[in-house]
PDB file of C-alpha atoms in Angstrom:
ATOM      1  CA  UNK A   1      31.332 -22.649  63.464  1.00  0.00           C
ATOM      2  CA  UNK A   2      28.410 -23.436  61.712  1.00  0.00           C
ATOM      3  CA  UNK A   3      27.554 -19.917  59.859  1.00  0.00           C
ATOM      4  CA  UNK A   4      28.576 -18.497  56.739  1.00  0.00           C
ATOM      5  CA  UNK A   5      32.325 -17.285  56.449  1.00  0.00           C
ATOM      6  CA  UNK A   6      32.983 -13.419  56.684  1.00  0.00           C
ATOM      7  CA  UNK A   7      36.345 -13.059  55.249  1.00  0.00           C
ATOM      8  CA  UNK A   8      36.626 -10.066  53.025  1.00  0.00           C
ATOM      9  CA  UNK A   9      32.532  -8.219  54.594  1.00  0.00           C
ATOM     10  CA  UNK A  10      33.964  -4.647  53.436  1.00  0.00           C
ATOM     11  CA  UNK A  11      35.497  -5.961  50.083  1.00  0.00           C
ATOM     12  CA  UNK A  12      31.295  -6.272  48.266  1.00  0.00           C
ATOM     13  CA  UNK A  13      29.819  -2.881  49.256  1.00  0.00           C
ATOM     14  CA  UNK A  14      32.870  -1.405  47.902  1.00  0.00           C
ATOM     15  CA  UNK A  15      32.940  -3.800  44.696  1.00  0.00           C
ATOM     16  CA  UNK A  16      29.662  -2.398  44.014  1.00  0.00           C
ATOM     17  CA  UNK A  17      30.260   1.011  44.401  1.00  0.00           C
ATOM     18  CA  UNK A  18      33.575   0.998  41.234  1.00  0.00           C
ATOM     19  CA  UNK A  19      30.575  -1.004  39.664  1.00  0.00           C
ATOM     20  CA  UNK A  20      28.113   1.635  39.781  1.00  0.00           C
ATOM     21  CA  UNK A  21      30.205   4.197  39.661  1.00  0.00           C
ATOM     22  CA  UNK A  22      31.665   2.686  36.282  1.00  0.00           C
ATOM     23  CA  UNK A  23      27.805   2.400  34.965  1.00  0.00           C
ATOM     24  CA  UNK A  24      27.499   6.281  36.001  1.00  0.00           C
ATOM     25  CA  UNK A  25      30.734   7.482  33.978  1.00  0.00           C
ATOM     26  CA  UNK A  26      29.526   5.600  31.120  1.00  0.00           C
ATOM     27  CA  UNK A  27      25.965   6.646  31.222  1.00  0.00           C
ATOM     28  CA  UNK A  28      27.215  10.154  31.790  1.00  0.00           C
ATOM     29  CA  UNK A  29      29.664   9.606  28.301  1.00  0.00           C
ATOM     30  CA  UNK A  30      28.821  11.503  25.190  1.00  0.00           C
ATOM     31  CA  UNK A  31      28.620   8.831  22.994  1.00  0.00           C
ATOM     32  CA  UNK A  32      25.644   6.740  25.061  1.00  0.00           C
ATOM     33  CA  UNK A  33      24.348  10.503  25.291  1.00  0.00           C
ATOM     34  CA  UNK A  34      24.545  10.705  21.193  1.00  0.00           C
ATOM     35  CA  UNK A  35      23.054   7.396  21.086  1.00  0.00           C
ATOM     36  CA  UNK A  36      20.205   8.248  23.481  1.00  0.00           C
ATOM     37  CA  UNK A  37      19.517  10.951  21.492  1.00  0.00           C
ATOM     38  CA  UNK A  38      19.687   9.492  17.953  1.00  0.00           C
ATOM     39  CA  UNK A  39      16.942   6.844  19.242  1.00  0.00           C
ATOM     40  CA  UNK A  40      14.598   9.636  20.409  1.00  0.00           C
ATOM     41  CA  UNK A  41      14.794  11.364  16.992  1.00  0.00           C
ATOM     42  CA  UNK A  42      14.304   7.759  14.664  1.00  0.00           C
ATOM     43  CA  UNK A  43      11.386   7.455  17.383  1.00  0.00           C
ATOM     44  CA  UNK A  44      10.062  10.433  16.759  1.00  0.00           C
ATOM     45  CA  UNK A  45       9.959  10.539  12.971  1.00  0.00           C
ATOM     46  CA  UNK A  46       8.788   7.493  12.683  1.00  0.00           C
ATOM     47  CA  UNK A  47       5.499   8.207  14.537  1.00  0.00           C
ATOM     48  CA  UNK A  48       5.283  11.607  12.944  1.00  0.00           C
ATOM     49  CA  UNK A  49       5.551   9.838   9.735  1.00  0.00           C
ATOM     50  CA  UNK A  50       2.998   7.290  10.872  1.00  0.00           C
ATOM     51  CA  UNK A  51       0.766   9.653  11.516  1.00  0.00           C
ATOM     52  CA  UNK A  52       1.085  11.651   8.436  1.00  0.00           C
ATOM     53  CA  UNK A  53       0.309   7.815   6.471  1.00  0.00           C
ATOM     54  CA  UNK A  54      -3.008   7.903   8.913  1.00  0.00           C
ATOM     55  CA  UNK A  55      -4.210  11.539   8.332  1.00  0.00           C
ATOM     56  CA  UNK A  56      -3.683  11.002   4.289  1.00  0.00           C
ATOM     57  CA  UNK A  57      -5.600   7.593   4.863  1.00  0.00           C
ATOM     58  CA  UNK A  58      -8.503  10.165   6.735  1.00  0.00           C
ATOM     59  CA  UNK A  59      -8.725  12.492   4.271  1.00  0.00           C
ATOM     60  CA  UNK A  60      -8.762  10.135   1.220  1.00  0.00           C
ATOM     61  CA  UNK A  61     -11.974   8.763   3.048  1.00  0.00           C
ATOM     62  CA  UNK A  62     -13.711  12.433   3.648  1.00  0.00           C
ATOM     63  CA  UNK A  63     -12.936  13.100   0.299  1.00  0.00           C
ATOM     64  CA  UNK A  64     -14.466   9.923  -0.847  1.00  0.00           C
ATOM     65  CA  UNK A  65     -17.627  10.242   1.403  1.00  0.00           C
ATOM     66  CA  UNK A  66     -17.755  13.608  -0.173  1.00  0.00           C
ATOM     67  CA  UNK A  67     -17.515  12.428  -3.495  1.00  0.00           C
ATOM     68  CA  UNK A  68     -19.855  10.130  -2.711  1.00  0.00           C
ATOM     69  CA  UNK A  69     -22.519  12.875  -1.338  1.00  0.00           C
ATOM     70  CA  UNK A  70     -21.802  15.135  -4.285  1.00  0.00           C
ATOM     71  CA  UNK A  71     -20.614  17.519  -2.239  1.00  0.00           C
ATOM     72  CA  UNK A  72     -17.039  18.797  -3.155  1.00  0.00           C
ATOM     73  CA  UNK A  73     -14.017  18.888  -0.662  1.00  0.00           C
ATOM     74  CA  UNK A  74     -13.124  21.222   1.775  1.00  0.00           C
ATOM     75  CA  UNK A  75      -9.927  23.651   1.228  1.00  0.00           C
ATOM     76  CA  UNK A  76      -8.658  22.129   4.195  1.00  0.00           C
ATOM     77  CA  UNK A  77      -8.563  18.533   2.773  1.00  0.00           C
ATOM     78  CA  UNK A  78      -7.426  20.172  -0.901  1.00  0.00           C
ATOM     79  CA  UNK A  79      -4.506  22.218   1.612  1.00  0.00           C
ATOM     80  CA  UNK A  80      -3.505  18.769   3.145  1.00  0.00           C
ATOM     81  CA  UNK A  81      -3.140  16.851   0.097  1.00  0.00           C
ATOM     82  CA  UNK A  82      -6.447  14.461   0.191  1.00  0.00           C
ATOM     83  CA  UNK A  83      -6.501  15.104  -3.350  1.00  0.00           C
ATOM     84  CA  UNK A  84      -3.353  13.691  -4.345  1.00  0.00           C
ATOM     85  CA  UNK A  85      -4.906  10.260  -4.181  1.00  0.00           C
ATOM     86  CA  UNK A  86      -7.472  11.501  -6.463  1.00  0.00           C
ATOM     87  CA  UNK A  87      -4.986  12.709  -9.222  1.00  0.00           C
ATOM     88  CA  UNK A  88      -3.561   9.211  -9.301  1.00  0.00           C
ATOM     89  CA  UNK A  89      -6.469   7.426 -10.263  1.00  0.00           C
ATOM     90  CA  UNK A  90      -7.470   7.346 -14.323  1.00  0.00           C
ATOM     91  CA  UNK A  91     -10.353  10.023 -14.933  1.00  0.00           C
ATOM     92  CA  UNK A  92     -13.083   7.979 -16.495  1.00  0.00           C
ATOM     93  CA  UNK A  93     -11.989   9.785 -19.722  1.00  0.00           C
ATOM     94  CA  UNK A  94      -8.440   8.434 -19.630  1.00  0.00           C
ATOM     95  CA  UNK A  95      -9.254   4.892 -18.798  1.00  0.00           C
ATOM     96  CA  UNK A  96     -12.117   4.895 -21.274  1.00  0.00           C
ATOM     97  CA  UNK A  97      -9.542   5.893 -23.811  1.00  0.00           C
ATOM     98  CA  UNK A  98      -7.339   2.923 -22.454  1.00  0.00           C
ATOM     99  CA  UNK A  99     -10.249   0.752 -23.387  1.00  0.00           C
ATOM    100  CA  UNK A 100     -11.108   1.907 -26.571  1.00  0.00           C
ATOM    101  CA  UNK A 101      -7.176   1.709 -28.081  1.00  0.00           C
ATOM    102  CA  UNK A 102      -7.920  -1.834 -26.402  1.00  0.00           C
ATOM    103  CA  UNK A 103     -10.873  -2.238 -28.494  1.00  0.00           C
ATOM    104  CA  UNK A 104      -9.691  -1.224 -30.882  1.00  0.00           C
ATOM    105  CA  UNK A 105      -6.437  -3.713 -31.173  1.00  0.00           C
ATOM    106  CA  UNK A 106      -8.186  -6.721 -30.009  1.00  0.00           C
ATOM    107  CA  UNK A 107     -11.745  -6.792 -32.172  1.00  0.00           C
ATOM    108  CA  UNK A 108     -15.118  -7.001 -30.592  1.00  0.00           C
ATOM    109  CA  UNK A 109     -15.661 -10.541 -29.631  1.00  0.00           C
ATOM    110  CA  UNK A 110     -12.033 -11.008 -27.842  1.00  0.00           C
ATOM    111  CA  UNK A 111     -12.806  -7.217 -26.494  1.00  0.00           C
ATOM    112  CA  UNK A 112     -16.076  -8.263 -24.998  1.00  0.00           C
ATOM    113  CA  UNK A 113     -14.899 -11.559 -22.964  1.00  0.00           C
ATOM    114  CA  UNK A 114     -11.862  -9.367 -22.065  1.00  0.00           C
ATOM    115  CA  UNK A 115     -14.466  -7.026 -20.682  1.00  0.00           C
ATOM    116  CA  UNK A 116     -16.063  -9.228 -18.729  1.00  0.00           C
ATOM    117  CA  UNK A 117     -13.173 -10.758 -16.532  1.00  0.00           C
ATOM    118  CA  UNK A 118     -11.521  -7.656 -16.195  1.00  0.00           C
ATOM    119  CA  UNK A 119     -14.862  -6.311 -14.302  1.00  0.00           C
ATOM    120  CA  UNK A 120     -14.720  -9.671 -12.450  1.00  0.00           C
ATOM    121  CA  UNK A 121     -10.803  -8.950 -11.624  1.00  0.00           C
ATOM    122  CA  UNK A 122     -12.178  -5.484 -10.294  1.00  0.00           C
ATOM    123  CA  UNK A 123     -14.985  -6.669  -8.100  1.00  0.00           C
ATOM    124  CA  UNK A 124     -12.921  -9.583  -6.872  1.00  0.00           C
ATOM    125  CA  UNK A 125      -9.906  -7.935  -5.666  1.00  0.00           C
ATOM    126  CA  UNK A 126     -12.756  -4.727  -4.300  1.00  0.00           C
ATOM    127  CA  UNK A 127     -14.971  -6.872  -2.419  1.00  0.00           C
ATOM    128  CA  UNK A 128     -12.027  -9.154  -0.437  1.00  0.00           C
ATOM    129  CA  UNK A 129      -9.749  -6.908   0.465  1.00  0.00           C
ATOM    130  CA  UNK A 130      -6.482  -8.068   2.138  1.00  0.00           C
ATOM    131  CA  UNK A 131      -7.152 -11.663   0.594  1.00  0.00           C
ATOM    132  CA  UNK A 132      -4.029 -12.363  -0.906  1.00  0.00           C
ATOM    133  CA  UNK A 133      -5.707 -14.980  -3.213  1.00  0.00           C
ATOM    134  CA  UNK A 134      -7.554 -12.105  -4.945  1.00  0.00           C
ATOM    135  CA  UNK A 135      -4.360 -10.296  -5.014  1.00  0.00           C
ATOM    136  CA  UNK A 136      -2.947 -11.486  -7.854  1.00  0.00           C
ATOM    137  CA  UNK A 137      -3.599 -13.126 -11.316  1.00  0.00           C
ATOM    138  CA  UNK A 138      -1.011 -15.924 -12.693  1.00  0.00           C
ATOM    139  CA  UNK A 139      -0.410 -14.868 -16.073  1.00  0.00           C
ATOM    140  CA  UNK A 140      -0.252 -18.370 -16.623  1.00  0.00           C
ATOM    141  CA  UNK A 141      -3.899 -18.857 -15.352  1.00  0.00           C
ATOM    142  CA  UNK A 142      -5.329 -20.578 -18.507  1.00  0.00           C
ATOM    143  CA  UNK A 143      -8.963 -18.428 -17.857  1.00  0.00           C
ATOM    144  CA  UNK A 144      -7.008 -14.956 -17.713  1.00  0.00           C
ATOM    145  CA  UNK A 145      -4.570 -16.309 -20.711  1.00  0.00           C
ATOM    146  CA  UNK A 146      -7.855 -17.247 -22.824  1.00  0.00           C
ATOM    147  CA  UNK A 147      -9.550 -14.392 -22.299  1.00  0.00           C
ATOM    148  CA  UNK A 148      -7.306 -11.610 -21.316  1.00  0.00           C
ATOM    149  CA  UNK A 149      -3.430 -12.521 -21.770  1.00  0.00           C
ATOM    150  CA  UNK A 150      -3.509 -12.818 -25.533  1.00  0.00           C
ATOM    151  CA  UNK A 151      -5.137  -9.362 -25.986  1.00  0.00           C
ATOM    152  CA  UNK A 152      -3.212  -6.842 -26.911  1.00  0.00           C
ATOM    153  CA  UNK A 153      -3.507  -3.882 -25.146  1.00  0.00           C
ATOM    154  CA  UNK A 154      -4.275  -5.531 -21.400  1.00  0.00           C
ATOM    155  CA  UNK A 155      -1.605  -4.663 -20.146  1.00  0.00           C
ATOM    156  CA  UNK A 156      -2.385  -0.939 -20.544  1.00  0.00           C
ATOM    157  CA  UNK A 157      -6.018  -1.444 -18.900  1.00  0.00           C
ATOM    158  CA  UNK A 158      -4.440  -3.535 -16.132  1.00  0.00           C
ATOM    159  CA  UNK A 159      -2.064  -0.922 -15.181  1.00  0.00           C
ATOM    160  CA  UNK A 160      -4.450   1.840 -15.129  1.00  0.00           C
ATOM    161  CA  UNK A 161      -6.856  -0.124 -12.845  1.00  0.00           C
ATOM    162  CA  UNK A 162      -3.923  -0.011 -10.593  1.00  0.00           C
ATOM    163  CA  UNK A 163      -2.218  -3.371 -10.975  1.00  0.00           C
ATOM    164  CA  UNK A 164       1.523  -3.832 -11.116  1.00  0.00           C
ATOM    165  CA  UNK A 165       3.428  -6.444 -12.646  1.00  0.00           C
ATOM    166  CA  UNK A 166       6.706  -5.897 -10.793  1.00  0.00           C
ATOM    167  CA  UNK A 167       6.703  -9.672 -11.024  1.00  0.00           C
ATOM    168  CA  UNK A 168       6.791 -11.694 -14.464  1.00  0.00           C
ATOM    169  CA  UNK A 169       4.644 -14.393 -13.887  1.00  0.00           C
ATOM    170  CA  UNK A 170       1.624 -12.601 -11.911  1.00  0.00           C
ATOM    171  CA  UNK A 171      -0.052  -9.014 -11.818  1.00  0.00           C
ATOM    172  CA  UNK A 172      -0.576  -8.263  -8.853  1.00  0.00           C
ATOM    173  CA  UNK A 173      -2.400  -5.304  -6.350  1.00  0.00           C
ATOM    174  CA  UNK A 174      -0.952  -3.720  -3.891  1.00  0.00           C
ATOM    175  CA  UNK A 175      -3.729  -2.228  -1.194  1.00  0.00           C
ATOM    176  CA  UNK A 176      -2.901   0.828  -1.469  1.00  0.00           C
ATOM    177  CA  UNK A 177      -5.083   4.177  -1.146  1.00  0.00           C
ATOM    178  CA  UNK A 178      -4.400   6.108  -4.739  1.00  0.00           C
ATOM    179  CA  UNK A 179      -4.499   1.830  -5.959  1.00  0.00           C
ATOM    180  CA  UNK A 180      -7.801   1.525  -4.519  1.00  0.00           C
ATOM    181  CA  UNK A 181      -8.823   4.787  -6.021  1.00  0.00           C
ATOM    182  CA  UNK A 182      -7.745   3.600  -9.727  1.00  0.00           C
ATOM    183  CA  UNK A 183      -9.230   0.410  -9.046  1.00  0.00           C
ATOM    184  CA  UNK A 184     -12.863   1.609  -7.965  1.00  0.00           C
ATOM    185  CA  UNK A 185     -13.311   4.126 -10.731  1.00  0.00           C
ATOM    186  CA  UNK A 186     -11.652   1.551 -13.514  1.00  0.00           C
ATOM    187  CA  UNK A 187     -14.219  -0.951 -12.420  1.00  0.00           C
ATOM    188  CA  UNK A 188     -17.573   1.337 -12.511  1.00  0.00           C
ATOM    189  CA  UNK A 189     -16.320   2.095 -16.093  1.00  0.00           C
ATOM    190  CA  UNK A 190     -15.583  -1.710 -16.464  1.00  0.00           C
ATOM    191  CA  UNK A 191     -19.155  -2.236 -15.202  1.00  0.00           C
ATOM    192  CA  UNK A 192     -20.850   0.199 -17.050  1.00  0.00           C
ATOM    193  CA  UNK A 193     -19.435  -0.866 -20.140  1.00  0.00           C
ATOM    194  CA  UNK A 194     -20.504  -4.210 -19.475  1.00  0.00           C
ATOM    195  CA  UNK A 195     -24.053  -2.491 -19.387  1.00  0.00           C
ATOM    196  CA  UNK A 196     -24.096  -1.319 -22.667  1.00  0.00           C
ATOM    197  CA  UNK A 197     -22.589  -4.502 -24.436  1.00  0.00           C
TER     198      UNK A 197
END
């Protein structure tokens, strides 16, 4: 009298058997197959193509170690593409000739100050990476409007030291490896020049 009722004991194991065997026919369907399938293959290309973002990224630093050495790179890293990075950023020739057509627009004493925060711009953005406060520049920041913003021609020099300005009211950087590339060789000739003012 005082236990649980057992009307229907045969009805639950069989409930869950049509259950399962439901789940089994629609497991066993060709569209879950198709799905199952399709997820495997998005998987997989997207860790081949992370991969292939992380052997670029390797390469761009052996080839920048080896730049740094003086020693060239090997034909493997040339074969892989290590290089492309490298064709992306100004040659100090091409930048210099960005600076000069500045120079030449804007007159010596605008030039110089112009000079001077651009190589700040360069080092700034270099030595915080990630900080998105050294990011970007306001065009309406009244020190980069004074001494940058009304020259013409800065927005030439800004681009090749690989800053965008997808956005009208900033330029910004975007950490990227043939970025970093145009940034670091546009600031040693922004340096150097600074040298010889």
């Amino acid at each position: 009298m005082g236990g649980p009722r057992k009307s229907g004991g045969q009805a639950w194991p069989a409930a869950l058997f049509h259950i399962k065997a439901s789940l089994f026919r629609v497991w066993d369907s060709s569209i879950v197959l198709f799905l199952v399938w399709f997820a495997a293959i998005v998987s997989s290309v997207a860790v081949m193509s992370l991969q292939w973002q992380l052997t670029e990224a390797r390469l761009v630093a052996c080839e920048l170690a080896a730049a740094a050495s003086g020693s060239r790179p090997t034909n493997l890293q040339v074969a892989a593409g290590a290089n492309e990075a490298r064709r992306a950023a100004p040659s100090d020739g091409s930048f210099e000739q960005t600076l000069n057509e500045m120079q030449r627009r804007a007159g010596d004493q605008d030039f110089g100050e112009a000079l001077r925060i651009l190589a700040m711009v360069g080092r700034n953005i270099l030595a915080h990476p990630g900080e998105t406060r050294y990011q970007s520049i306001r065009k309406s920041n009244s020190k980069f409007d004074k001494f940058v913003g009304h020259v013409p021609g800065h927005e030439e020099v800004l681009r090749a030291m690989g800053l965008v300005d997808t956005d009208p009211q900033a330029w910004s950087f975007r950490p990227e490896p043939a970025a970093k590339l145009k940034l670091e060789a546009a600031t040693k000739v922004l340096e150097e020049r600074l040298g010889t003012n």
